[in-house]
Coordinates of C-alpha atoms in Angstrom, one line a residue:
X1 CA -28.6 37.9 -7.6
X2 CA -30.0 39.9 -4.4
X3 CA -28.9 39.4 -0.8
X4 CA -31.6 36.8 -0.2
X5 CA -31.2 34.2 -3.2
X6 CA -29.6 31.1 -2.6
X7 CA -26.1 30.7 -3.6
X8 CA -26.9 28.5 -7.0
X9 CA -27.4 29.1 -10.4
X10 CA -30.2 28.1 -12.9
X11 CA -28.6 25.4 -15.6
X12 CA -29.7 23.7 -18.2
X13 CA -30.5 19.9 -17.4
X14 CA -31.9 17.7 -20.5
X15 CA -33.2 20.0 -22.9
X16 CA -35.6 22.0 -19.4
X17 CA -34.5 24.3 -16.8
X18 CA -33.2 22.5 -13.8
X19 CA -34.6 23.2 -10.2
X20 CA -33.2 24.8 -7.7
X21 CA -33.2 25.4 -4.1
X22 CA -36.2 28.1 -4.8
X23 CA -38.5 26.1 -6.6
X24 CA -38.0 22.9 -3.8
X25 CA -38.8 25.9 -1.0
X26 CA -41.9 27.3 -3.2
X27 CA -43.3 24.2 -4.0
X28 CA -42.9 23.0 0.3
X29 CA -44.0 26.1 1.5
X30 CA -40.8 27.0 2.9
X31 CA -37.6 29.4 3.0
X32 CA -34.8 27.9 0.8
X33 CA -33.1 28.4 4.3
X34 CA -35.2 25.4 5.3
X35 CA -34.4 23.6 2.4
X36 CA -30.7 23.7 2.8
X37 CA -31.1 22.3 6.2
X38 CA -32.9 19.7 5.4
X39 CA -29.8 19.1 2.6
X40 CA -27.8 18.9 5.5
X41 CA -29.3 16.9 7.8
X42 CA -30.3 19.3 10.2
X43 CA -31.5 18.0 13.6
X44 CA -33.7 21.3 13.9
X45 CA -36.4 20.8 11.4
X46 CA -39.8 19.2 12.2
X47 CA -40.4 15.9 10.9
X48 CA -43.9 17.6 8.6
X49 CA -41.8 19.8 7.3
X50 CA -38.6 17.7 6.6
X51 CA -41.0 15.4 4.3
X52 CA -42.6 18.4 2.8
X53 CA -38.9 19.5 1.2
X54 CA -38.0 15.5 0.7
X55 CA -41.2 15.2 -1.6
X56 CA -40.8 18.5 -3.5
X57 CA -37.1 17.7 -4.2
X58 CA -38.6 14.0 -5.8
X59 CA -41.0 15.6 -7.6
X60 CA -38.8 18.4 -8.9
X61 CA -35.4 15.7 -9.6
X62 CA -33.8 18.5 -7.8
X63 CA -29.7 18.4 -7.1
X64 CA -27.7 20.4 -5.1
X65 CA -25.1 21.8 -7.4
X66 CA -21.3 21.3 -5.8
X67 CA -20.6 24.4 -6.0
X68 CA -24.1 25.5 -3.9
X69 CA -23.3 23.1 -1.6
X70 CA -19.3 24.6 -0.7
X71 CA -21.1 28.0 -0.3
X72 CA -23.3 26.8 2.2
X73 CA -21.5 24.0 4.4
X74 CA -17.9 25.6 3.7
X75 CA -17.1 22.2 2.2
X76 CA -16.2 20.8 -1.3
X77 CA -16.7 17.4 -0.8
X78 CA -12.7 16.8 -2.3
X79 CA -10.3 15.2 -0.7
X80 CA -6.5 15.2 -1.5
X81 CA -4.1 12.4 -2.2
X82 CA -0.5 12.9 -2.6
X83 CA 0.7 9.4 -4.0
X84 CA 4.2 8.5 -5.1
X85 CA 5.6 5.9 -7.2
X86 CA 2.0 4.1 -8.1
X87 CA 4.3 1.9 -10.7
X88 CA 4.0 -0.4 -7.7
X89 CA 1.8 -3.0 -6.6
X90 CA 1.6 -1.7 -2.7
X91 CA 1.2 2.3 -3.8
X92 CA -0.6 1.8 -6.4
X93 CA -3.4 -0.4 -4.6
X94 CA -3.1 2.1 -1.3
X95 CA -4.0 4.8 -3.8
X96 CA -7.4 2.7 -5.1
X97 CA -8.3 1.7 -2.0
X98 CA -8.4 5.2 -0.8
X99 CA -10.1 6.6 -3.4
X100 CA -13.0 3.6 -3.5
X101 CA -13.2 4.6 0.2
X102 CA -13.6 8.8 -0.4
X103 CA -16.1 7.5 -3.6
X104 CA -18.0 5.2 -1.3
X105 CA -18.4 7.8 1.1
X106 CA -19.4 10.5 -1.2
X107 CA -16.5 12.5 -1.8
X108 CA -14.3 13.1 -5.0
X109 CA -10.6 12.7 -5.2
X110 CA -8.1 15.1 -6.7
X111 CA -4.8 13.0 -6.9
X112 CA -1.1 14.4 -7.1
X113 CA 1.6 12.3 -8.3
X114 CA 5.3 13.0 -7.0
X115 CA 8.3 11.9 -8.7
X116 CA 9.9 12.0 -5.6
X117 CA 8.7 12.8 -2.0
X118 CA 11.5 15.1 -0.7
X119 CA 10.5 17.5 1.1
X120 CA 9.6 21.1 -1.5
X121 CA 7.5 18.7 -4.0
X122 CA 5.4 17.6 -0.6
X123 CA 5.0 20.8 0.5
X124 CA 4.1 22.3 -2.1
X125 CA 1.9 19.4 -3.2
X126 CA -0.5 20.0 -0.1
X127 CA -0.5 23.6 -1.1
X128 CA -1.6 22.8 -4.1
X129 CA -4.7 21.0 -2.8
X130 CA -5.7 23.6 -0.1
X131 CA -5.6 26.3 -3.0
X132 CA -8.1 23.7 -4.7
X133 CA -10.3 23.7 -1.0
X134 CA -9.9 19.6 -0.1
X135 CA -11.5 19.4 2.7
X136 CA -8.7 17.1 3.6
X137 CA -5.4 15.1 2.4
X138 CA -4.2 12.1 2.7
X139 CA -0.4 11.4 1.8
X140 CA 1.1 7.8 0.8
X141 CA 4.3 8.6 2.3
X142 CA 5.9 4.8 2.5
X143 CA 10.2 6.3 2.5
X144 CA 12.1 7.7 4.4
X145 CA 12.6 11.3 2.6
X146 CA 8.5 11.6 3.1
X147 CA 8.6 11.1 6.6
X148 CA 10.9 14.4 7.2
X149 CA 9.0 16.4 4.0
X150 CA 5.7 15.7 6.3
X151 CA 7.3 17.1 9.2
X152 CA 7.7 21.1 7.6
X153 CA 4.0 20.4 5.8
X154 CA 1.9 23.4 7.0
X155 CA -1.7 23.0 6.0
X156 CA -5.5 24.5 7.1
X157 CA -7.2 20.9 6.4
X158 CA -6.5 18.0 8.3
X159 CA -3.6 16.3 7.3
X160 CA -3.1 12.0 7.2
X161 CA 0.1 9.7 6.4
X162 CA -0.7 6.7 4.7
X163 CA 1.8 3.6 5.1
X164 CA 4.1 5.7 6.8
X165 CA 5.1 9.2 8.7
X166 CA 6.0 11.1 11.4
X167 CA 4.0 9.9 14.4
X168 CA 4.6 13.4 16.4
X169 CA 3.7 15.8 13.1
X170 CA 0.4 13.8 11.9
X171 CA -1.6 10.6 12.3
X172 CA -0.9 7.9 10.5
X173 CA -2.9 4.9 9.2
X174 CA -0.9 2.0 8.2
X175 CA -0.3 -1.6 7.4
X176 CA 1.5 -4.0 10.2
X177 CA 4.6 -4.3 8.1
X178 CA 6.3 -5.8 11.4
X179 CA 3.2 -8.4 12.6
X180 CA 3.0 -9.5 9.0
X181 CA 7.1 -10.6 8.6
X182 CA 7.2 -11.9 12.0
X183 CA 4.4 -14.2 11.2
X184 CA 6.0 -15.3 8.1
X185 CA 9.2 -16.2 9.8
X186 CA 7.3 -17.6 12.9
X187 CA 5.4 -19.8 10.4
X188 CA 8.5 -21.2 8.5
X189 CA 10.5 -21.7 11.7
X190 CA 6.9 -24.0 13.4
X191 CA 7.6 -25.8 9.8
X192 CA 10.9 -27.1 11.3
X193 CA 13.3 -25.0 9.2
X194 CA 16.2 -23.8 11.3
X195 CA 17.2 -20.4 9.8
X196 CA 15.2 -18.0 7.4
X197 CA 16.5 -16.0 4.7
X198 CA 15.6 -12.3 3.9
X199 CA 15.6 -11.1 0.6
X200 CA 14.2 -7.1 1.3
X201 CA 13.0 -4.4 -0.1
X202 CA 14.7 -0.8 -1.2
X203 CA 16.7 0.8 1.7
X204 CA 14.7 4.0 1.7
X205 CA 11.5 2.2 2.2
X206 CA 9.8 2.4 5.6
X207 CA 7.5 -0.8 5.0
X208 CA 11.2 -3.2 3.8
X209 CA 12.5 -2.3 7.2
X210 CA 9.9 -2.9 9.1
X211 CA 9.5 -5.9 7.8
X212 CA 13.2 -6.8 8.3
X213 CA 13.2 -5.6 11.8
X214 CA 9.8 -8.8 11.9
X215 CA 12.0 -10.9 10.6
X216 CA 15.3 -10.0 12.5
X217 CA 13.4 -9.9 15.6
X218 CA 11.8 -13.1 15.2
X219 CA 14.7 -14.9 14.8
X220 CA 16.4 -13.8 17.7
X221 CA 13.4 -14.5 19.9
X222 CA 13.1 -17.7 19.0
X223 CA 17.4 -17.7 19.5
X224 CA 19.0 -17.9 16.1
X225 CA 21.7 -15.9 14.4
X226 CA 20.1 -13.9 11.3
X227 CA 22.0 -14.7 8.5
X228 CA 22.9 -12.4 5.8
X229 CA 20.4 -9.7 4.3
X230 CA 20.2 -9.9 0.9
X231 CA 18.8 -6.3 -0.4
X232 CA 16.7 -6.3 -3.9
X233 CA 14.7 -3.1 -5.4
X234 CA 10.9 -4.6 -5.1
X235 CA 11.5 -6.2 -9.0
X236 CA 11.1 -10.0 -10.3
X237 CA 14.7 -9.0 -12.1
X238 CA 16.2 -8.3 -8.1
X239 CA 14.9 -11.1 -6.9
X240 CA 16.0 -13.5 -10.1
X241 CA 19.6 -12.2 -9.5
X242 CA 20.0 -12.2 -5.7
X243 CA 19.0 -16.3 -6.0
X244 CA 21.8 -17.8 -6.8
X245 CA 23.5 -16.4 -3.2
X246 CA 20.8 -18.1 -1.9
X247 CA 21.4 -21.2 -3.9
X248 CA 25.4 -21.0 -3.5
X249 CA 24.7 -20.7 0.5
X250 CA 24.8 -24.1 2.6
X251 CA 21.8 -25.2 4.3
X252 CA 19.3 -22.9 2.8
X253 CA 15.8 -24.3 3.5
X254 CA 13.3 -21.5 3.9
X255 CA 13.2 -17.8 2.7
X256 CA 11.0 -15.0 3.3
X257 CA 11.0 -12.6 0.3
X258 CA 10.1 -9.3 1.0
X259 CA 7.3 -9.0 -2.3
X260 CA 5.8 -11.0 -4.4
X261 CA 7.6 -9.9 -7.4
X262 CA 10.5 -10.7 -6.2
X263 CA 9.5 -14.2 -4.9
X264 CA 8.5 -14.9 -8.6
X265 CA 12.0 -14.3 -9.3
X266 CA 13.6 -16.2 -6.8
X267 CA 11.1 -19.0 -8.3
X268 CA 11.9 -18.4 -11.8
X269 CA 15.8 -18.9 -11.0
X270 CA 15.5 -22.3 -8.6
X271 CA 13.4 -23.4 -11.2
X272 CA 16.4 -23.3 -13.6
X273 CA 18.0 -25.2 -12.0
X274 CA 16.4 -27.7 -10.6
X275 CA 16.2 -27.1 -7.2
X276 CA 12.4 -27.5 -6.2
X277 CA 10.2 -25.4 -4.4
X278 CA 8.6 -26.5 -1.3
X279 CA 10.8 -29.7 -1.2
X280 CA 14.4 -28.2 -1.1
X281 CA 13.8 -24.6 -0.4
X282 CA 10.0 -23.3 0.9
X283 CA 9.1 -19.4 0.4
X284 CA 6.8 -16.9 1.5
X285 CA 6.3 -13.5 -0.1
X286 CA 4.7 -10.4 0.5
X287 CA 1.5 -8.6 -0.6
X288 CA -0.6 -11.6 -2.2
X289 CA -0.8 -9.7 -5.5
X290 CA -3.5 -11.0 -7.8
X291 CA -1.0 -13.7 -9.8
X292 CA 0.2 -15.1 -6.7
X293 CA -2.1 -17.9 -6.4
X294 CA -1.3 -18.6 -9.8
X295 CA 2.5 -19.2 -9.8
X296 CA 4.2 -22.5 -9.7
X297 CA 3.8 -23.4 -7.0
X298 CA 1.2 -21.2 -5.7
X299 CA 2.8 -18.9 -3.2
X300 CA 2.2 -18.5 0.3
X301 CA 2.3 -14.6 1.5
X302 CA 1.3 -12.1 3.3
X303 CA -1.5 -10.0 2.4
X304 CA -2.2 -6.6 2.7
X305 CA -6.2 -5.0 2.8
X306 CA -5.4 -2.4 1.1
X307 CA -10.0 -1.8 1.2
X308 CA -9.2 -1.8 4.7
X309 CA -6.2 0.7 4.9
X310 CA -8.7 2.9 2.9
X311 CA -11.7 2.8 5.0
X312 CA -9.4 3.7 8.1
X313 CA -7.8 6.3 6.8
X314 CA -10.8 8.2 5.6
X315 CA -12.2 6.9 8.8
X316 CA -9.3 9.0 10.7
X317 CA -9.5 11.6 8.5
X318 CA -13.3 12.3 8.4
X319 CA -13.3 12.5 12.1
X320 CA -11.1 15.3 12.0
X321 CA -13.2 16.8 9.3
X322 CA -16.2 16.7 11.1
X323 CA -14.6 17.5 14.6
X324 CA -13.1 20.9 13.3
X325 CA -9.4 18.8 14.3
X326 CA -6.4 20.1 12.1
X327 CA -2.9 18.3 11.6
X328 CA -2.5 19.2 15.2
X329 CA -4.3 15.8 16.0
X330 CA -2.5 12.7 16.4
X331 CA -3.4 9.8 16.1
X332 CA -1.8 5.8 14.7
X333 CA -4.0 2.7 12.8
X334 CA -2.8 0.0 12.0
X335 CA -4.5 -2.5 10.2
X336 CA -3.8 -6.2 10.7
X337 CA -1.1 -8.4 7.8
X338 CA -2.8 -11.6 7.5
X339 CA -0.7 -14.8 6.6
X340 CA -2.4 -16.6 3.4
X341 CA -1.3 -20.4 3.2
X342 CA -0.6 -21.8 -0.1
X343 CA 1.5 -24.4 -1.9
X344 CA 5.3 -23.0 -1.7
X345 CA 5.9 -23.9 2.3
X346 CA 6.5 -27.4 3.2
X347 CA 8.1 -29.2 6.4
X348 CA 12.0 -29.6 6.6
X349 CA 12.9 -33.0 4.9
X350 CA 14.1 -35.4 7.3
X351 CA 17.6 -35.6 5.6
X352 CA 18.1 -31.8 5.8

């Protein structure tokens, strides 16, 4: 290849020799260097000449190989996701609606899955990526341990959090975890119940404490004593075996679970025994997971867009693509909880 050939190679494509950017530019009457402006969108190219290189490339089913493409813009059109603990219904769903938002978008994914996000697997995660030139990275970081991990990430490409971080070390583009247990406990306390429950999340998890501090806070403002926290580990099986304290407790009316999965189990067990759900004891969970409109009864919640979350994020992170921004930049999204009324709230009963 001599100094002035285009950086792309001729391939096989179907049996023929594919095109490339030398037979668009001979066929136009250009300089390839035209024709990779007009790839790009370039503002500087006359609108005869722009339709020239547009019809050669239809004629000629031309595509820019990826690889051409890096050489030229200093791009690769990859992005990075560090996920952990997709086993999950909220992980795993931030992780496809990221990746639906890079596809959409026309960018590929290259996805690194953590065992756990202390602070050497992160780092060295992000490393990873760079060495594989993502133009940028987005990290599901929804503990505790990956909030410190982000703060010693170093990286040349823009960095985002996802669900949770380090607002002084990179933006963030989250979920309100906070606005969407508030308005679960504001809802069941307008239903005339006089206390809520709390059955939350892990301990490490950013997203169960912000959704106790909704609830906690909630509850005060409106001027009653919190009762007990009852702590599960996101499963059906956690929530199943933390019911009967809620069953045992006098004057239990309303609970706000801190999942769906666990709401199932906290179903599954009052079931058992009797106790109905929304006439003795009304529940709202978290997430509205596929099956939720499908358990007895059908469960009110709060759900999470996780197409949403996606968009923003790659909307944050694009912008510091495009801007030239690195980690430096700070900025915090947060996409709005919404409340999603079903069959599993009910007034207090009269008698209660």
């Amino acid at each position: 290849m001599d100094g002035n050939s285009p950086p792309e190679r001729r391939v096989k494509r179907g049996g023929r020799r594919a095109a490339v950017m030398v037979d668009v530019a001979k066929l136009a009457g250009v300089s390839y260097q035209t024709v990779s402006r007009v790839l790009h969108d370039n503002p500087h190219v006359r609108r005869d000449t722009r339709e020239r290189v547009l019809d050669a490339i239809r004629q000629l089913d031309y595509r820019p190989s990826s690889v051409a493409q890096a050489l030229v813009t200093g791009r690769s059109r990859t992005l990075g996701v560090v996920s952990f603990n997709t086993t999950h219904y909220g992980p795993a769903s931030t992780l496809h609606g990221l990746e639906t938002a890079a596809h959409d978008a026309g960018y590929g994914v290259s996805v690194v899955s953590l065992k756990t996000l202390s602070r050497a697997p992160l780092v060295d995660a992000v490393k990873g990526l760079c060495d594989q030139r993502a133009d940028g990275i987005m990290v599901i970081a929804p503990l505790r341990s990956g909030v410190d991990a982000l703060r010693h990430v170093t990286s040349d490409v823009p960095v985002v959090a996802v669900e949770g971080g380090p607002d002084d070390a990179v933006s963030v583009v989250a979920v309100d975890q906070y606005g969407g247990a508030a308005a679960a406990t504001r809802h069941l306390l307008d239903l005339g119940h006089r206390t809520v429950w709390h059955i939350a999340g892990s301990i490490d998890s950013l997203e169960a404490e912000q959704r106790v501090e909704g609830w906690r806070s909630t509850l005060e403002a409106a001027g009653v004593e919190p009762p007990p926290l009852l702590r599960g580990d996101w499963s059906a099986r956690s929530g199943y075996e933390l019911a009967p304290e809620l069953a045992r407790a006098p004057g239990v009316t309303a609970v706000f679970v801190a999942n769906d999965q666990m709401a199932l189990g906290v179903l599954r067990y009052l079931h058992e025994i009797g106790r109905a759900v929304p006439r003795d004891i009304s529940i709202v969970g978290f997430d509205d997971i596929p099956e939720a409109a499908y358990f007895t009864p059908q469960l009110t919640t709060v759900r999470q867009d996780f197409s949403e979350l996606g968009r923003r994020c790659l909307h944050v992170l694009l912008g510091q693509i495009e801007s030239g921004r690195r980690s430096r930049s700070r900025s915090r999204v947060v996409v709005e909880a919404e409340l999603i009324l079903r069959k599993s709230t009910a007034a207090v009963p009269r008698n209660r």
